Each structure stands twice: as structure tokens, then as C-alpha cells.
Coordinates of N, CA and C in Angstrom, one line a residue:
X1 N 0.8 -1.2 0.0 CA 0.0 0.0 0.0 C 0.9 1.2 0.0
X2 N 0.4 2.3 -0.6 CA 1.1 3.6 -0.6 C 0.9 4.3 0.7
X3 N 2.0 5.0 1.0 CA 2.0 5.8 2.3 C 1.2 7.1 2.0
X4 N 0.5 7.5 3.0 CA -0.2 8.8 2.9 C 0.8 10.0 3.1
X5 N 0.4 11.2 2.7 CA 1.3 12.3 2.9 C 1.7 12.5 4.3
X6 N 0.8 12.3 5.2 CA 1.1 12.4 6.7 C 2.1 11.4 7.1
X7 N 2.0 10.1 6.6 CA 3.0 9.1 7.0 C 4.4 9.5 6.4
X8 N 4.4 10.0 5.2 CA 5.6 10.4 4.5 C 6.3 11.5 5.3
X9 N 5.5 12.5 5.6 CA 6.1 13.6 6.4 C 6.6 13.2 7.7
X10 N 5.8 12.4 8.4 CA 6.2 11.9 9.7 C 7.5 11.0 9.6
X11 N 7.6 10.2 8.6 CA 8.8 9.4 8.3 C 10.0 10.3 8.1
X12 N 9.9 11.4 7.3 CA 11.0 12.3 7.0 C 11.4 13.0 8.3
X13 N 10.4 13.5 9.1 CA 10.7 14.1 10.3 C 11.5 13.2 11.3
X14 N 11.1 12.0 11.3 CA 11.8 11.0 12.2 C 13.2 10.8 11.7
X15 N 13.5 10.8 10.4 CA 14.8 10.6 9.9 C 15.7 11.9 10.3
X16 N 15.1 13.1 10.2 CA 15.8 14.3 10.5 C 16.1 14.3 12.0
X17 N 15.3 13.8 12.8 CA 15.5 13.8 14.3 C 16.5 12.8 14.7
X18 N 16.9 11.8 13.8 CA 17.9 10.8 14.2 C 19.2 11.4 14.3
X19 N 19.9 11.1 15.4 CA 21.3 11.7 15.6 C 22.2 11.2 14.5
X20 N 23.2 12.0 14.2 CA 24.2 11.6 13.2 C 25.2 10.6 13.8
X21 N 25.5 10.7 15.1 CA 26.4 9.7 15.8 C 25.5 8.6 16.2
X22 N 25.9 7.4 15.9 CA 25.1 6.2 16.3 C 25.2 5.9 17.8
X23 N 24.1 5.3 18.4 CA 24.2 5.0 19.8 C 25.4 4.1 20.2
X24 N 25.8 3.2 19.3 CA 26.9 2.4 19.6 C 28.2 3.2 19.8
X25 N 28.4 4.3 19.0 CA 29.5 5.2 19.2 C 29.4 5.9 20.5
X26 N 28.2 6.4 20.8 CA 28.0 7.2 22.0 C 28.3 6.3 23.2
X27 N 27.7 5.0 23.2 CA 27.9 4.1 24.3 C 29.4 3.7 24.4
X28 N 30.1 3.5 23.3 CA 31.5 3.2 23.4 C 32.3 4.3 24.0
X29 N 32.0 5.6 23.6 CA 32.7 6.7 24.2 C 32.4 6.8 25.7
X30 N 31.1 6.6 26.1 CA 30.7 6.7 27.5 C 31.4 5.6 28.3
X31 N 31.5 4.4 27.7 CA 32.3 3.3 28.4 C 33.7 3.7 28.6
X32 N 34.4 4.2 27.6 CA 35.8 4.5 27.6 C 36.0 5.6 28.6
X33 N 35.1 6.6 28.7 CA 35.3 7.7 29.7 C 35.1 7.2 31.1
X34 N 34.0 6.4 31.3 CA 33.7 6.0 32.7 C 34.8 5.2 33.3
X35 N 35.5 4.3 32.6 CA 36.5 3.5 33.1 C 37.9 4.2 33.4
X36 N 37.9 5.5 33.0 CA 39.2 6.3 33.2 C 39.5 6.4 34.7
X37 N 38.5 6.3 35.6 CA 38.8 6.4 37.0 C 39.4 5.1 37.5
X38 N 39.2 3.9 36.9 CA 39.7 2.7 37.3 C 41.2 2.5 37.1
X39 N 41.9 1.7 38.0 CA 43.2 1.3 37.7 C 43.3 0.6 36.3
X40 N 44.3 0.8 35.6 CA 44.5 0.3 34.2 C 44.2 -1.2 34.2
X41 N 44.7 -2.0 35.2 CA 44.5 -3.4 35.2 C 43.1 -3.8 35.3
X42 N 42.2 -2.9 35.8 CA 40.8 -3.3 36.1 C 39.9 -2.8 35.0
X43 N 40.3 -1.9 34.1 CA 39.4 -1.2 33.2 C 38.7 -2.2 32.2
X44 N 39.4 -3.1 31.6 CA 38.9 -4.0 30.6 C 37.7 -4.8 31.0
X45 N 37.7 -5.2 32.3 CA 36.7 -6.1 32.8 C 35.7 -5.5 33.8
X46 N 35.7 -4.2 33.8 CA 34.8 -3.5 34.7 C 33.4 -3.4 34.1
X47 N 32.4 -3.4 35.0 CA 31.0 -3.2 34.6 C 30.9 -1.7 34.4
X48 N 30.2 -1.3 33.4 CA 29.9 0.2 33.2 C 28.4 0.4 33.1
X49 N 28.0 1.4 33.9 CA 26.5 1.7 33.9 C 26.3 3.1 33.6
X50 N 25.1 3.4 33.3 CA 24.6 4.8 33.2 C 23.5 5.0 34.3
X51 N 23.7 6.0 35.1 CA 22.8 6.3 36.2 C 21.9 7.4 35.9
X52 N 20.6 7.1 36.1 CA 19.6 8.2 35.9 C 19.4 9.0 37.2
X53 N 18.8 10.1 37.1 CA 18.7 11.0 38.2 C 17.9 10.3 39.3
X54 N 17.0 9.4 39.0 CA 16.2 8.7 40.0 C 16.9 7.5 40.6
X55 N 18.1 7.3 40.3 CA 18.9 6.2 40.8 C 18.8 4.9 40.1
X56 N 17.9 4.8 39.1 CA 17.9 3.6 38.3 C 19.1 3.6 37.4
X57 N 19.5 2.4 36.9 CA 20.7 2.3 36.0 C 20.4 1.4 34.8
X58 N 21.2 1.7 33.8 CA 21.3 0.8 32.6 C 22.7 0.3 32.5
X59 N 22.8 -1.0 32.3 CA 24.2 -1.6 32.1 C 24.6 -1.3 30.6
X60 N 25.7 -0.6 30.5 CA 26.3 -0.3 29.2 C 27.2 -1.4 28.7
X61 N 27.9 -2.1 29.7 CA 28.8 -3.1 29.4 C 28.9 -4.1 30.6
X62 N 28.7 -5.3 30.4 CA 28.9 -6.3 31.5 C 30.4 -6.4 31.8
X63 N 30.7 -6.9 33.0 CA 32.1 -7.1 33.4 C 32.2 -8.3 34.2
X64 N 33.5 -8.6 34.6 CA 33.7 -9.8 35.3 C 34.6 -9.7 36.6
X65 N 35.0 -8.5 36.9 CA 35.9 -8.3 38.0 C 35.3 -7.7 39.3
X66 N 34.0 -7.4 39.2 CA 33.3 -6.8 40.4 C 33.4 -5.3 40.5
X67 N 34.1 -4.7 39.6 CA 34.2 -3.2 39.7 C 33.2 -2.6 38.8
X68 N 32.5 -1.6 39.3 CA 31.5 -0.9 38.5 C 31.8 0.6 38.3
X69 N 31.7 1.1 37.1 CA 32.1 2.5 36.8 C 30.9 3.2 36.1
X70 N 30.9 4.5 36.3 CA 29.9 5.4 35.7 C 30.4 6.8 35.6
X71 N 29.7 7.6 34.8 CA 29.9 9.0 34.6 C 29.0 9.8 35.5
X72 N 29.5 10.7 36.3 CA 28.6 11.5 37.1 C 28.8 13.0 36.8
X73 N 29.3 13.3 35.6 CA 29.6 14.7 35.3 C 28.4 15.6 35.2
X74 N 27.2 15.0 35.1 CA 26.0 15.8 35.0 C 25.4 16.2 36.4
X75 N 26.1 15.8 37.5 CA 25.6 16.2 38.8 C 26.0 17.7 39.0
X76 N 25.1 18.4 39.8 CA 25.4 19.8 40.1 C 26.8 20.0 40.7
X77 N 27.4 21.0 40.3 CA 28.8 21.5 40.7 C 29.9 20.6 40.2
X78 N 29.6 19.7 39.3 CA 30.7 18.9 38.6 C 30.8 19.3 37.2
X79 N 32.1 19.3 36.7 CA 32.3 19.5 35.3 C 32.6 18.2 34.6
X80 N 33.7 17.6 35.0 CA 34.0 16.2 34.6 C 34.2 15.4 35.8
X81 N 33.5 14.2 35.9 CA 33.7 13.3 37.0 C 33.2 11.9 36.7
X82 N 34.1 11.0 36.8 CA 33.8 9.6 36.7 C 34.2 8.8 37.9
X83 N 33.5 7.7 38.2 CA 33.8 7.0 39.5 C 33.7 5.5 39.3
X84 N 34.5 4.8 40.0 CA 34.4 3.3 40.0 C 34.4 2.8 41.5
X85 N 33.7 1.7 41.8 CA 33.8 1.1 43.1 C 33.4 -0.3 42.9
X86 N 33.3 -1.1 44.0 CA 32.9 -2.4 44.0 C 31.4 -2.4 43.7
X87 N 30.9 -3.4 42.9 CA 29.5 -3.5 42.6 C 28.7 -3.7 43.8
X88 N 29.3 -4.2 44.9 CA 28.6 -4.3 46.2 C 28.2 -3.0 46.8
X89 N 28.7 -1.9 46.3 CA 28.4 -0.6 46.8 C 27.3 0.1 46.0
X90 N 26.7 -0.6 45.0 CA 25.7 0.0 44.1 C 24.5 0.7 44.8
X91 N 24.0 0.1 45.9 CA 22.9 0.7 46.6 C 23.3 2.1 47.2
X92 N 24.5 2.2 47.7 CA 24.9 3.5 48.3 C 25.1 4.5 47.1
X93 N 25.7 4.0 46.0 CA 25.9 4.9 44.9 C 24.6 5.4 44.4
X94 N 23.6 4.6 44.3 CA 22.3 5.0 43.8 C 21.7 6.0 44.8
X95 N 21.8 5.7 46.1 CA 21.3 6.7 47.1 C 21.9 8.0 47.0
X96 N 23.3 8.0 46.8 CA 24.0 9.3 46.6 C 23.5 10.0 45.4
X97 N 23.3 9.3 44.3 CA 22.9 9.8 43.0 C 21.5 10.6 43.2
X98 N 20.6 9.9 43.8 CA 19.2 10.5 44.0 C 19.4 11.8 44.8
X99 N 20.1 11.8 45.8 CA 20.3 13.0 46.6 C 21.0 14.1 45.9
X100 N 22.1 13.7 45.2 CA 22.9 14.7 44.4 C 22.0 15.4 43.3
X101 N 21.1 14.6 42.7 CA 20.3 15.2 41.6 C 19.0 15.8 42.1
X102 N 18.8 15.8 43.4 CA 17.5 16.3 44.0 C 17.3 17.8 43.9
X103 N 18.3 18.6 43.6 CA 18.2 20.0 43.6 C 18.3 20.7 45.0
X104 N 18.6 19.9 46.0 CA 18.8 20.4 47.3 C 20.1 21.3 47.4
X105 N 20.1 22.2 48.4 CA 21.3 23.0 48.6 C 22.3 22.0 49.3
X106 N 23.6 22.5 49.4 CA 24.6 21.7 50.1 C 24.2 21.4 51.5
X107 N 23.7 22.4 52.2 CA 23.3 22.3 53.6 C 22.1 21.3 53.7
X108 N 21.2 21.3 52.8 CA 20.0 20.4 52.8 C 20.5 19.0 52.5
X109 N 21.4 18.8 51.6 CA 22.0 17.5 51.3 C 22.7 16.9 52.5
X110 N 23.5 17.7 53.2 CA 24.2 17.3 54.4 C 23.1 16.8 55.5
X111 N 22.1 17.6 55.6 CA 21.0 17.3 56.6 C 20.3 15.9 56.2
X112 N 20.1 15.7 54.9 CA 19.5 14.5 54.4 C 20.4 13.3 54.7
X113 N 21.7 13.4 54.5 CA 22.6 12.3 54.8 C 22.7 12.1 56.3
X114 N 22.7 13.1 57.1 CA 22.8 13.0 58.5 C 21.5 12.3 59.1
X115 N 20.4 12.7 58.5 CA 19.1 12.1 59.0 C 19.1 10.6 58.6
X116 N 19.5 10.2 57.4 CA 19.6 8.8 57.0 C 20.6 8.0 57.9
X117 N 21.7 8.7 58.2 CA 22.7 8.1 59.1 C 22.0 7.8 60.5
X118 N 21.3 8.8 61.0 CA 20.7 8.7 62.3 C 19.6 7.7 62.4
X119 N 18.8 7.6 61.3 CA 17.7 6.6 61.4 C 18.0 5.3 60.8
X120 N 19.2 5.1 60.4 CA 19.6 3.7 59.9 C 19.3 3.4 58.5
X121 N 18.8 4.4 57.7 CA 18.5 4.1 56.3 C 19.6 4.4 55.3
X122 N 20.7 4.9 55.9 CA 21.9 5.2 55.0 C 22.5 3.8 54.5
X123 N 22.6 3.7 53.2 CA 23.2 2.5 52.6 C 24.7 2.5 53.0
X124 N 25.2 1.3 53.2 CA 26.6 1.2 53.7 C 27.5 0.5 52.7
X125 N 28.7 1.1 52.5 CA 29.6 0.5 51.6 C 30.2 -0.8 52.2
X126 N 30.8 -1.6 51.3 CA 31.5 -2.8 51.7 C 32.8 -2.4 52.4
X127 N 33.0 -2.9 53.5 CA 34.3 -2.6 54.3 C 35.5 -3.1 53.4
X128 N 36.4 -2.2 53.2 CA 37.6 -2.5 52.5 C 37.5 -2.2 51.0
X129 N 36.4 -1.8 50.5 CA 36.2 -1.5 49.1 C 36.8 -0.2 48.7
X130 N 37.3 -0.1 47.5 CA 37.9 1.2 47.1 C 36.9 2.0 46.3
X131 N 37.0 3.3 46.4 CA 36.3 4.2 45.5 C 37.4 5.0 44.7
X132 N 37.3 4.9 43.4 CA 38.2 5.6 42.5 C 37.5 6.7 41.8
X133 N 37.9 8.0 42.0 CA 37.2 9.1 41.4 C 38.2 9.9 40.6
X134 N 37.8 10.3 39.4 CA 38.6 11.1 38.6 C 37.7 12.4 38.2
X135 N 38.2 13.5 38.7 CA 37.3 14.7 38.6 C 38.2 16.0 38.3
X136 N 37.6 16.9 37.6 CA 38.2 18.1 37.3 C 37.4 18.9 36.3
X137 N 38.0 19.9 35.7 CA 37.3 20.7 34.6 C 37.0 19.9 33.4
X138 N 38.0 19.0 33.1 CA 37.8 18.1 31.9 C 38.7 16.9 32.2
X139 N 38.6 15.9 31.3 CA 39.4 14.6 31.5 C 40.9 14.9 31.5
X140 N 41.4 15.8 30.7 CA 42.8 16.0 30.7 C 43.4 16.7 31.9
X141 N 42.6 17.5 32.6 CA 43.1 18.1 33.8 C 42.6 17.5 35.1
X142 N 41.8 16.4 35.0 CA 41.2 15.8 36.2 C 42.3 15.1 37.1
X143 N 42.0 15.1 38.4 CA 42.8 14.4 39.3 C 42.2 13.2 39.9
X144 N 43.0 12.2 40.1 CA 42.5 10.9 40.7 C 42.5 11.0 42.2
X145 N 41.4 10.6 42.8 CA 41.2 10.6 44.2 C 40.7 9.2 44.6
X146 N 41.5 8.5 45.5 CA 41.1 7.1 45.9 C 40.9 7.1 47.4
X147 N 39.8 6.4 47.8 CA 39.6 6.2 49.2 C 39.2 4.7 49.4
X148 N 39.4 4.3 50.6 CA 39.0 2.9 51.0 C 37.9 3.0 52.0
X149 N 36.7 2.4 51.7 CA 35.6 2.4 52.6 C 35.9 1.6 53.9
X150 N 35.6 2.1 55.0 CA 35.8 1.4 56.3 C 34.6 1.8 57.2
X151 N 33.4 1.5 56.8 CA 32.2 1.9 57.5 C 32.3 1.7 59.1
X152 N 32.0 2.8 59.8 CA 31.9 2.8 61.3 C 33.3 2.6 61.9
X153 N 34.3 2.5 61.2 CA 35.7 2.4 61.8 C 36.0 3.8 62.4
X154 N 36.9 3.7 63.4 CA 37.4 4.9 64.1 C 38.9 4.9 64.1
X155 N 39.5 5.9 64.6 CA 40.9 6.0 64.7 C 41.4 4.9 65.6
X156 N 40.7 4.7 66.7 CA 41.2 3.6 67.6 C 41.0 2.2 67.0
X157 N 39.9 2.0 66.3 CA 39.7 0.6 65.8 C 40.7 0.3 64.6
X158 N 41.2 1.3 63.9 CA 42.1 1.0 62.8 C 43.6 1.3 63.2
X159 N 43.8 2.1 64.2 CA 45.1 2.5 64.6 C 45.7 3.5 63.6
X160 N 44.8 4.3 63.0 CA 45.2 5.4 62.1 C 44.7 6.7 62.7
X161 N 45.4 7.8 62.4 CA 45.0 9.1 62.9 C 43.7 9.5 62.2
X162 N 42.9 10.4 62.9 CA 41.7 10.9 62.3 C 41.9 12.3 61.6
X163 N 43.1 12.7 61.5 CA 43.5 13.9 60.8 C 44.7 13.6 59.9
X164 N 44.8 14.4 58.8 CA 45.9 14.2 57.9 C 46.0 15.3 56.9
X165 N 46.8 15.2 55.9 CA 47.1 16.2 55.0 C 47.1 15.6 53.6
X166 N 46.4 16.3 52.6 CA 46.4 15.9 51.3 C 47.8 16.0 50.6
X167 N 48.7 16.8 51.2 CA 50.0 16.9 50.6 C 51.1 16.3 51.5
X168 N 50.8 15.6 52.6 CA 51.7 15.0 53.4 C 51.7 13.5 53.3
X169 N 52.7 12.8 53.9 CA 52.7 11.4 53.9 C 51.8 10.8 54.9
X170 N 51.3 9.7 54.7 CA 50.5 9.0 55.7 C 49.0 9.0 55.4
X171 N 48.3 8.0 55.7 CA 46.9 7.9 55.6 C 46.2 8.3 56.9
X172 N 44.9 8.6 56.8 CA 44.1 8.8 57.9 C 42.6 8.4 57.7
X173 N 41.8 8.4 58.8 CA 40.4 8.0 58.7 C 39.6 9.3 58.7
X174 N 38.8 9.4 57.7 CA 37.9 10.6 57.6 C 36.5 10.1 57.9
X175 N 35.7 11.0 58.5 CA 34.3 10.7 58.8 C 34.2 9.5 59.7
X176 N 35.2 9.4 60.6 CA 35.3 8.2 61.6 C 34.0 8.0 62.3
X177 N 33.6 6.7 62.5 CA 32.5 6.3 63.3 C 31.1 6.4 62.5
X178 N 31.2 6.8 61.3 CA 29.9 6.9 60.5 C 30.0 5.8 59.3
X179 N 28.8 5.7 58.7 CA 28.8 4.7 57.5 C 29.7 5.2 56.4
X180 N 30.1 6.5 56.4 CA 30.9 7.1 55.4 C 32.4 7.1 55.8
X181 N 32.8 6.5 56.9 CA 34.2 6.4 57.3 C 35.0 5.8 56.1
X182 N 36.1 6.5 55.9 CA 37.0 6.0 54.8 C 38.4 6.4 55.1
X183 N 39.3 5.6 54.5 CA 40.8 5.9 54.6 C 41.1 6.8 53.5
X184 N 41.7 7.9 53.8 CA 42.2 8.9 52.8 C 43.6 8.5 52.4
X185 N 43.9 8.6 51.1 CA 45.2 8.4 50.6 C 45.8 9.7 50.2
X186 N 46.9 10.1 50.8 CA 47.4 11.4 50.5 C 47.9 11.6 49.0
X187 N 47.9 12.8 48.6 CA 48.5 13.1 47.2 C 47.5 12.8 46.1
X188 N 46.3 12.4 46.5 CA 45.3 12.0 45.4 C 44.0 12.7 45.7

């Protein structure tokens, strides 16, 4: 059967609306960018996801090493930012994403996290898991920041100081005693 004028026009409009870059190329670029935060030896087998503002995710690439990576450059106050962590931390990552994308002020976000910490609804990272973050104005000028999650650990329980310096030698525990407790690695 012949197409009507309306069907022809709608078909042409649909073709014009189709992006020039194929989704496969977009996904490939997104995967390559997301894994930049991971150590080189872990990049090829990392899971890569795309996180929506509501915390749902789409798997862009399956992986086999338990590391999960995503781009979070679209979050308020970020220019370029990709992050990787253990897939066991996905619930916390999703919770963070929803809060980051909520439009709340920094003070309101802090209050939301503190309330969740107090009432026990704060998702907890796997003890000993790493968070690799690469952030900056763009990928070329970004800095790597690595932390090790040690939920609820304290200076006493780990034998590490609770104060340190980003430019000095030695690690320390930040946010000690909370679900967000982590070991800071200097120079990163």
C-alpha cells in the first residue's frame, strides 16, 4: 500500500530527528570515559553503567571483576567526574545519586545524609572496598582521588589518625564512626 502524505512527512521528520552519531559510538565513548577512574589493570573487565537521576541504572557493558564504573559529570557542581567502586556498593551509589540530583542545597544534602545516618536508612559500603574518582574541569586536567571504605571504623579501631594532609605522607580516617568512614590516601 502507498503511504499517505502524513505518513511520509512523519517518516521524514523521524529521519531528521535521528542523531548523526550512532548510539553504539555514544555508548563506546561513554564506556571509555567511565573506566578512566579505574586502575588500568581493572578497566577492561569493569562493569559500566549509566545512572539516571532517580537512581535507576542501565548496564552499558557487562564485566567480570566486580568493579562498577559510571559517569557523574551531570551532577550539580561537577564539570568532569567519573567514578568506580565495588558493585557491592551500588545501593549506596544510587542513594547518593538521587540525593545529588534532587536540587537540594549543600546544607540540605548534608542534613538528608545525617538524617539517614541517624535513622539507619543510609546504605553502607562494603568494608575495604575502594572508590576511585577522577574529577576536574575536563578529562585532561582531572585528578585521581582514591579512598578505602571502612564503615563505622574509628581512629582507635584502625590504629590510624583521624587527621591528615592531602600533601603529606600517611593515611588517615575521615568521617570516623559513620557509615561514610574511609581511609584517605594522600596526594590524590
